[in-house]
mmCIF file of C-alpha atoms in Angstrom:
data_model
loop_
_atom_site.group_PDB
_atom_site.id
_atom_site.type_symbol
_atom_site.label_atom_id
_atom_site.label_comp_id
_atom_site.label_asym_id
_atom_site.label_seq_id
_atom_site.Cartn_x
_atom_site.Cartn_y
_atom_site.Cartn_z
ATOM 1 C CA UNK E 1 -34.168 57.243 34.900
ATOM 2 C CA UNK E 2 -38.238 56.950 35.308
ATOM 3 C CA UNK E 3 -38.362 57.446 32.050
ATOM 4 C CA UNK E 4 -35.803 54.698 30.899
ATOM 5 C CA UNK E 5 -37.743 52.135 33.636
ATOM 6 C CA UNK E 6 -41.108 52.630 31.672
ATOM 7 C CA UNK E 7 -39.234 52.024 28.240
ATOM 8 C CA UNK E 8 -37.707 49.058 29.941
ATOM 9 C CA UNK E 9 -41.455 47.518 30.969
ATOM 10 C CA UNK E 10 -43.083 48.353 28.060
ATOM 11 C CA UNK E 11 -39.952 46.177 26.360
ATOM 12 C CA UNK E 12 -40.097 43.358 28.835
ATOM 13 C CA UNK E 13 -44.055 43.582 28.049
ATOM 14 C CA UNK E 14 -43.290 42.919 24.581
ATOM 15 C CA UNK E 15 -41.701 39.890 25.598
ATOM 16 C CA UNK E 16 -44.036 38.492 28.243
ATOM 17 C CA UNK E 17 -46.891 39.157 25.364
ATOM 18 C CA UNK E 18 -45.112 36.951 22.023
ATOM 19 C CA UNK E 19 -44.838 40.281 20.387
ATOM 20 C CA UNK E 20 -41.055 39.175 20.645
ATOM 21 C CA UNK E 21 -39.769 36.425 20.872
ATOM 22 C CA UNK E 22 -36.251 34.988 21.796
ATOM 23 C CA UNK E 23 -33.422 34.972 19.513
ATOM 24 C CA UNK E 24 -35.342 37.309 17.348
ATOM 25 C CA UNK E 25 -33.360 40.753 16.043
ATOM 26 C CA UNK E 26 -34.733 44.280 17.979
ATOM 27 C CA UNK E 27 -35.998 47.115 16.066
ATOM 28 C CA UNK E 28 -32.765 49.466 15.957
ATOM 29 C CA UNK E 29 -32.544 52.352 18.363
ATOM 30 C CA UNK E 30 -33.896 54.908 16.233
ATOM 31 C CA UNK E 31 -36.876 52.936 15.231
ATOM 32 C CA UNK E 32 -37.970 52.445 19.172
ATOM 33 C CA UNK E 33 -37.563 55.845 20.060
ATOM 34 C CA UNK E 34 -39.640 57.141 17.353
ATOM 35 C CA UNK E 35 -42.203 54.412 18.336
ATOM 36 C CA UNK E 36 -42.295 54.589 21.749
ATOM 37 C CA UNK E 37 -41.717 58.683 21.651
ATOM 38 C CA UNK E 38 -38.547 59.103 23.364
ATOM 39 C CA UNK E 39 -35.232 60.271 22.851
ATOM 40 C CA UNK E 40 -32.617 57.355 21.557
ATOM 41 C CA UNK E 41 -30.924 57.862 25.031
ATOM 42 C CA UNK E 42 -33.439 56.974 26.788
ATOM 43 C CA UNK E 43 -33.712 54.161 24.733
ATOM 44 C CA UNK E 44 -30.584 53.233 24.837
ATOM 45 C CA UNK E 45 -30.364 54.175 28.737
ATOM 46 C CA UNK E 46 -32.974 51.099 28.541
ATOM 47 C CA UNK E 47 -31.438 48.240 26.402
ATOM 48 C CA UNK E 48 -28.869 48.757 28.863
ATOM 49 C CA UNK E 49 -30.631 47.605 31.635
ATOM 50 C CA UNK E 50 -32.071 44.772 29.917
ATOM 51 C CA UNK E 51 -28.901 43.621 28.538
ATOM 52 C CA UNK E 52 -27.411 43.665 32.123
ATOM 53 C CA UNK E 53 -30.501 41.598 33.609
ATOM 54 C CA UNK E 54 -29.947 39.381 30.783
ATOM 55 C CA UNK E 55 -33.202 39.726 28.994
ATOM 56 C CA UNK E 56 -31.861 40.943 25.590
ATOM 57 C CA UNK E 57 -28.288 40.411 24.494
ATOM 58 C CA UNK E 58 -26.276 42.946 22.266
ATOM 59 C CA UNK E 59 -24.584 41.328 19.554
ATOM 60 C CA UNK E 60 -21.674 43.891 18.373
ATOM 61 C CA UNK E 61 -22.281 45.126 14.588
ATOM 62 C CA UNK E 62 -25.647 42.730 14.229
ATOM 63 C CA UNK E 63 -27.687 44.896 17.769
ATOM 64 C CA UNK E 64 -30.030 43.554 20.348
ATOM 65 C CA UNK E 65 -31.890 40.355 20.419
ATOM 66 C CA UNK E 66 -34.215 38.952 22.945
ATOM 67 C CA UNK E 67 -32.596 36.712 25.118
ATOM 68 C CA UNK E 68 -33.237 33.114 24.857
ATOM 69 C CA UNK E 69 -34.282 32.824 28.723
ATOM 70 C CA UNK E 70 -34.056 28.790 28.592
ATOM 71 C CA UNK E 71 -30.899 27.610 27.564
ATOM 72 C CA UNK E 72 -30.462 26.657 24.116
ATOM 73 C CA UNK E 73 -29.220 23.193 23.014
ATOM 74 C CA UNK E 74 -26.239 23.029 21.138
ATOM 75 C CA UNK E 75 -27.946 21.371 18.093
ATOM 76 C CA UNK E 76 -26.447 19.567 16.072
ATOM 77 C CA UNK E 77 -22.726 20.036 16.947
ATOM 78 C CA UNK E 78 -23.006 17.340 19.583
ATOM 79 C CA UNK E 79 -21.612 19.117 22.683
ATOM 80 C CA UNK E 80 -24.688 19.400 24.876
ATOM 81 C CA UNK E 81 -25.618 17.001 27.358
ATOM 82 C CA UNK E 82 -28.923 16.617 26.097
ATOM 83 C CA UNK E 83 -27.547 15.793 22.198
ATOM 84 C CA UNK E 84 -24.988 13.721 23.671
ATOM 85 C CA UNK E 85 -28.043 11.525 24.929
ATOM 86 C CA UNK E 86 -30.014 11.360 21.587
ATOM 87 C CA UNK E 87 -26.913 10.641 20.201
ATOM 88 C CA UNK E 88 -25.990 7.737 22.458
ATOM 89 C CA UNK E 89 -29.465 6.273 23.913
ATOM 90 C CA UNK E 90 -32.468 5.368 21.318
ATOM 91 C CA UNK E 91 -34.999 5.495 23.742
ATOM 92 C CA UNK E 92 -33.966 9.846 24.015
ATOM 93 C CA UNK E 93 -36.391 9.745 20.461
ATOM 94 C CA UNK E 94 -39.607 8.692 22.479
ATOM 95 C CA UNK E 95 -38.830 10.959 25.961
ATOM 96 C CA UNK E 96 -38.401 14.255 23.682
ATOM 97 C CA UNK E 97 -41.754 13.175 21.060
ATOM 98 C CA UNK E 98 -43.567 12.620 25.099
ATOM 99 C CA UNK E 99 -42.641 16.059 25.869
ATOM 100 C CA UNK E 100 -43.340 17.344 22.743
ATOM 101 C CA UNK E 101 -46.613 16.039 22.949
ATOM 102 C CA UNK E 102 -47.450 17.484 26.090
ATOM 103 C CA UNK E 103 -46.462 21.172 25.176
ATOM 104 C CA UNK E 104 -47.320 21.043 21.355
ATOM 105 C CA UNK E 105 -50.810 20.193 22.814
ATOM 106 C CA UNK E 106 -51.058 22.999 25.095
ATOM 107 C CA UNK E 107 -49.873 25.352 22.582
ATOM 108 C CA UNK E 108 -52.095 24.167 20.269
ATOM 109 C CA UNK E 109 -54.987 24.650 22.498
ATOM 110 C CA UNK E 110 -53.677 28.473 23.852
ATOM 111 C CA UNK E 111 -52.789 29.562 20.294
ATOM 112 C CA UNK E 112 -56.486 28.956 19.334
ATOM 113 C CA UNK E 113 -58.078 30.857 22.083
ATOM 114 C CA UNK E 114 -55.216 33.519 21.878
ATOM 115 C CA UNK E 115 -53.793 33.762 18.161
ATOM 116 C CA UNK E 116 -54.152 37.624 17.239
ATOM 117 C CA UNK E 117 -54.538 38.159 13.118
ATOM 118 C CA UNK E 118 -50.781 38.372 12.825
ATOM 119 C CA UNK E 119 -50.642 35.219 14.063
ATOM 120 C CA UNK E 120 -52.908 33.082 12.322
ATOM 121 C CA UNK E 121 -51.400 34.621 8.999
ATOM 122 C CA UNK E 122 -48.138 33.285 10.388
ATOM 123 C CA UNK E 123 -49.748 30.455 11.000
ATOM 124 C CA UNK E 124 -51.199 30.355 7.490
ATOM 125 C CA UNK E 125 -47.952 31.076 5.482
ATOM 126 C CA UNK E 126 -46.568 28.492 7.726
ATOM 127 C CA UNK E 127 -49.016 25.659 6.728
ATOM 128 C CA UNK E 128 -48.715 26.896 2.861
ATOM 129 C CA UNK E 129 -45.055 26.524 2.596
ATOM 130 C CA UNK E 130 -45.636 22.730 4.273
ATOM 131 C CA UNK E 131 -47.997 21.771 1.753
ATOM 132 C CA UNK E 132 -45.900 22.898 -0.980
ATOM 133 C CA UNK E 133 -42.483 21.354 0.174
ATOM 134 C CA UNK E 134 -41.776 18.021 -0.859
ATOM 135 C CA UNK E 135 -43.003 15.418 1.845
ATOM 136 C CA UNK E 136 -40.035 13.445 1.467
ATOM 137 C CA UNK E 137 -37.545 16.512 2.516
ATOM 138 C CA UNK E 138 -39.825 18.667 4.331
ATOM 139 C CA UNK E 139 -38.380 18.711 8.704
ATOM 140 C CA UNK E 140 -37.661 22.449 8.175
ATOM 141 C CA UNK E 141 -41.490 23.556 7.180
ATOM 142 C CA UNK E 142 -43.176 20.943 9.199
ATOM 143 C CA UNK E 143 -40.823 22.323 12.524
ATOM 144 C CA UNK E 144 -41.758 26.110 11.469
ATOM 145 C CA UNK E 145 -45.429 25.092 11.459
ATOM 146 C CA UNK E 146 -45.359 23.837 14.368
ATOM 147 C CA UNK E 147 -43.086 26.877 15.640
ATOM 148 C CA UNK E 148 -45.554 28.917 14.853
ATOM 149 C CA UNK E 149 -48.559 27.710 16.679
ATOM 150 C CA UNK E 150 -46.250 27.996 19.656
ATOM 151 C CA UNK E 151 -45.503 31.540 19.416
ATOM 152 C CA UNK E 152 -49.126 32.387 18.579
ATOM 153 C CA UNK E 153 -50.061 30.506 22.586
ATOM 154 C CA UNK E 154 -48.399 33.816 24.115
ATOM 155 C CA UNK E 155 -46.913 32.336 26.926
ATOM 156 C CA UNK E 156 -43.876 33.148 27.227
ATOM 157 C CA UNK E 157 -42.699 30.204 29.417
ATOM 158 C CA UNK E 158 -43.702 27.443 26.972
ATOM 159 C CA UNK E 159 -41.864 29.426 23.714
ATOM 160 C CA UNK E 160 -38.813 29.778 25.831
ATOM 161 C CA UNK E 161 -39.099 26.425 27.036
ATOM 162 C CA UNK E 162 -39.834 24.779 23.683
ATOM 163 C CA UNK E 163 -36.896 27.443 22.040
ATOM 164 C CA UNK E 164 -34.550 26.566 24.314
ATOM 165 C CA UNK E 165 -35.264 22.718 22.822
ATOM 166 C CA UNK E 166 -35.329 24.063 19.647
ATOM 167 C CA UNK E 167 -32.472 22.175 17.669
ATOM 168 C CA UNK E 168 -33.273 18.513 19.771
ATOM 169 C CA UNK E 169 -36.644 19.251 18.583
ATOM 170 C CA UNK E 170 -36.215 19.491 15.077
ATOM 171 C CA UNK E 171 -34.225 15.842 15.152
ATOM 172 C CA UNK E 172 -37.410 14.512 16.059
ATOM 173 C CA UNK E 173 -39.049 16.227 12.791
ATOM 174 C CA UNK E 174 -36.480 15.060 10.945
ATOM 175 C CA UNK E 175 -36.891 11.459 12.472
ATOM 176 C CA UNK E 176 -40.663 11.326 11.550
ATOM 177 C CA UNK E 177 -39.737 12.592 7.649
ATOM 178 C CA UNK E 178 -37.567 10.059 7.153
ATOM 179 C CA UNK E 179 -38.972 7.173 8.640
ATOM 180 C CA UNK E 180 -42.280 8.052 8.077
ATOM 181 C CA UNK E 181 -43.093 9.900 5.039
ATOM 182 C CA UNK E 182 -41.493 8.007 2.317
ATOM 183 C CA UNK E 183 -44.597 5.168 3.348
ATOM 184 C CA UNK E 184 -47.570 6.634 1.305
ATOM 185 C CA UNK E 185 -50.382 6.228 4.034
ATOM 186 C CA UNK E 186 -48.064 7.228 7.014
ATOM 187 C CA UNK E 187 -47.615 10.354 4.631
ATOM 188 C CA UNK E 188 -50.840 10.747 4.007
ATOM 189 C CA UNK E 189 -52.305 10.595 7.370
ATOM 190 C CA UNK E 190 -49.667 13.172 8.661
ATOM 191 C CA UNK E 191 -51.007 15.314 5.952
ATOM 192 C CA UNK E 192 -54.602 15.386 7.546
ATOM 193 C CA UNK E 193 -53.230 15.914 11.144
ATOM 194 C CA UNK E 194 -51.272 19.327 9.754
ATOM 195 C CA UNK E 195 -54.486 20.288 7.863
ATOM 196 C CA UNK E 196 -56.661 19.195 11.235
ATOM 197 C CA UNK E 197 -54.716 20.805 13.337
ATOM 198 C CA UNK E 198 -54.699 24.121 11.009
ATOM 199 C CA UNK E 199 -58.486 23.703 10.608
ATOM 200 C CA UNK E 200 -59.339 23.614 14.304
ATOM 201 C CA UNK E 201 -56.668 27.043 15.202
ATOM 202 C CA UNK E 202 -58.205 28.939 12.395
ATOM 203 C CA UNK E 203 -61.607 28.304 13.811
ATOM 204 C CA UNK E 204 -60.889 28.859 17.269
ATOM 205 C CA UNK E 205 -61.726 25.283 18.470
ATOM 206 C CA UNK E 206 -59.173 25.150 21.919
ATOM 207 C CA UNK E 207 -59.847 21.787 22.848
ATOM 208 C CA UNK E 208 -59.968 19.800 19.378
ATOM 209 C CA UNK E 209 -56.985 21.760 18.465
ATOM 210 C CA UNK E 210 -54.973 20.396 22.215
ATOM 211 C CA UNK E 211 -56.411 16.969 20.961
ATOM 212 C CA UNK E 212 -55.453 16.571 17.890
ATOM 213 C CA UNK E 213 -52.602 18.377 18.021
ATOM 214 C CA UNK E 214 -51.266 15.788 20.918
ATOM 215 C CA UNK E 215 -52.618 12.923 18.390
ATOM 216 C CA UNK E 216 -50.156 13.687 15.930
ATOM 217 C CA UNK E 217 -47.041 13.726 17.999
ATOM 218 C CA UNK E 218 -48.637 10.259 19.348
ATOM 219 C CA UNK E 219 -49.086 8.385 16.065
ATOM 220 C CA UNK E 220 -45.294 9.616 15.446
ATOM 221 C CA UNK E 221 -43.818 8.145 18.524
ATOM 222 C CA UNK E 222 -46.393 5.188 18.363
ATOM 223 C CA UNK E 223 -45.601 4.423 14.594
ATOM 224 C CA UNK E 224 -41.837 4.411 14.859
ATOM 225 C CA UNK E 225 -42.206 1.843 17.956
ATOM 226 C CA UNK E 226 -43.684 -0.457 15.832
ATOM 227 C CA UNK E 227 -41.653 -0.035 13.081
ATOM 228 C CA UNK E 228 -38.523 -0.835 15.251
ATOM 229 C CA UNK E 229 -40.807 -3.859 16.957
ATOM 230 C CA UNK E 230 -40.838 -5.224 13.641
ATOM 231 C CA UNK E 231 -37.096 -5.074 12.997
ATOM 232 C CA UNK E 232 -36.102 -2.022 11.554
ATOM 233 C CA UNK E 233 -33.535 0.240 12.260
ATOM 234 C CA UNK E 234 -34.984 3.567 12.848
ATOM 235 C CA UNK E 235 -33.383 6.844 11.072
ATOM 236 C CA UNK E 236 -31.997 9.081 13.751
ATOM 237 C CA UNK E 237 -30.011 11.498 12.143
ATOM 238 C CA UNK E 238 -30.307 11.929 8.477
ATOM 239 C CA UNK E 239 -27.188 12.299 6.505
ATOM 240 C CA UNK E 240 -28.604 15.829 5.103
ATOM 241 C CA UNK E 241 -31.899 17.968 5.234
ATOM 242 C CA UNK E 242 -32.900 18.056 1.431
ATOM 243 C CA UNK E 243 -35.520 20.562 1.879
ATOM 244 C CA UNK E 244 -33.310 22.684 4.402
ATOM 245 C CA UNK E 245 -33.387 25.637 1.846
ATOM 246 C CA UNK E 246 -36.729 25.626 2.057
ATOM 247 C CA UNK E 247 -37.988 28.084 4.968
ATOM 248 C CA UNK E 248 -40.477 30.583 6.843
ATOM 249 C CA UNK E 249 -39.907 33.626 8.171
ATOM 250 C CA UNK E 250 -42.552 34.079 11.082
ATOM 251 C CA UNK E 251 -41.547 37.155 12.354
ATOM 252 C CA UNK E 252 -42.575 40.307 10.457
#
């Protein structure tokens, strides 16, 4: 049983740390014991106790995942209370962009002091695949670039927190592309806040990373005010994601 406990906390460790990260799939049995040098009991004896604190689930024929600790929003389906209000109030837009201000800023200014190799490739191959997707159908790559500066902050609180928004956070990407980018300076000037904000991670630069990282979400919110103050009818929910094909995967 001491033995199990120990596999256990060096699991939950894992977690605390970024090294995974919730909703993502767990090495299989067999590939933890032989990494962590015990038997597959024992490793099983401990996905069992995590599963029944609720810190991984065990999806039957698919295996364990980490737990998404937050609750997760029902996306795009419409049932959660929290969709129901995008859905229904405009102003829902500028309260999520405030928020996502706030903890894209912090995340930006952790994953610089904190980002471990790993992560600034992620980060990297993240910012690539932006600059290569069209502008004009690009949420999905902008969202994952952004996803991965939060998992590279390693706090574990702020990438449940922001996963748990995950699908109400995206609408707001997808708000921004389709308001904003098909205006060539709006565009434009996005462009150089990904590319500043990549800049100042890569060199390690906490606070001008927080700054401009909280900027950006700013000139978003800020820009699609004033487009609405001058009479037009802001794009909620586009009628379909071209560029949805178009992804990252950030975990190795």
């Amino acid at each position: 049983m001491a033995i199990a406990q120990d596999v256990s906390f060096r699991l939950e460790k894992l977690i605390l740390d970024g090294g995974l990260v919730p909703g993502q799939k767990m090495a299989s049995e067999r590939q933890l014991a032989t990494r962590l040098g015990v038997s597959r009991a024992i490793i099983r004896e401990a996905l069992h106790e995590l599963q029944g604190r609720g810190v991984i689930e065990t999806r039957h024929g698919k295996g364990s995942f980490v737990a998404r600790i937050v609750a997760v929003d029902e996306g795009n389906n419409g049932d959660s209370p929290l969709q129901q209000l995008f859905n229904g109030h405009p102003r829902t837009l500028y309260d999520l962009l405030e928020v996502r201000e706030q903890l894209e800023g912090q995340a930006a200014y952790l994953a610089a002091q904190r980002a471990n190799d790993l992560d600034l490739h992620r980060i990297a191959k993240a910012y690539e695949i932006l600059e290569k997707t069209d502008p004009l159908a690009n949420a999905d790559p902008d969202h994952s670039f952004h996803q991965a500066i939060v998992e590279a902050s390693h706090n574990p609180v702020l990438m449940h927190v922001l996963s748990g928004l995950k699908n109400l956070m995206l609408l707001t990407v997808e708000a921004s592309v389709a308001n904003l980018n098909p205006r060539a300076e709006l565009r434009k000037t996005i462009s150089r806040h990904h590319k500043r904000i990549y800049q100042a991670i890569m060199a390690r630069k906490p606070q001008a990373s927080k700054r401009i990282a909280m900027e950006h979400v700013r000139f978003v919110s800020d820009t699609m005010r004033e487009i609405e103050r001058r009479g037009t009818t802001i794009i909620r929910r586009p009628v379909s994601t071209p560029g949805a094909e178009v992804s990252t995967t950030l975990n190795p």
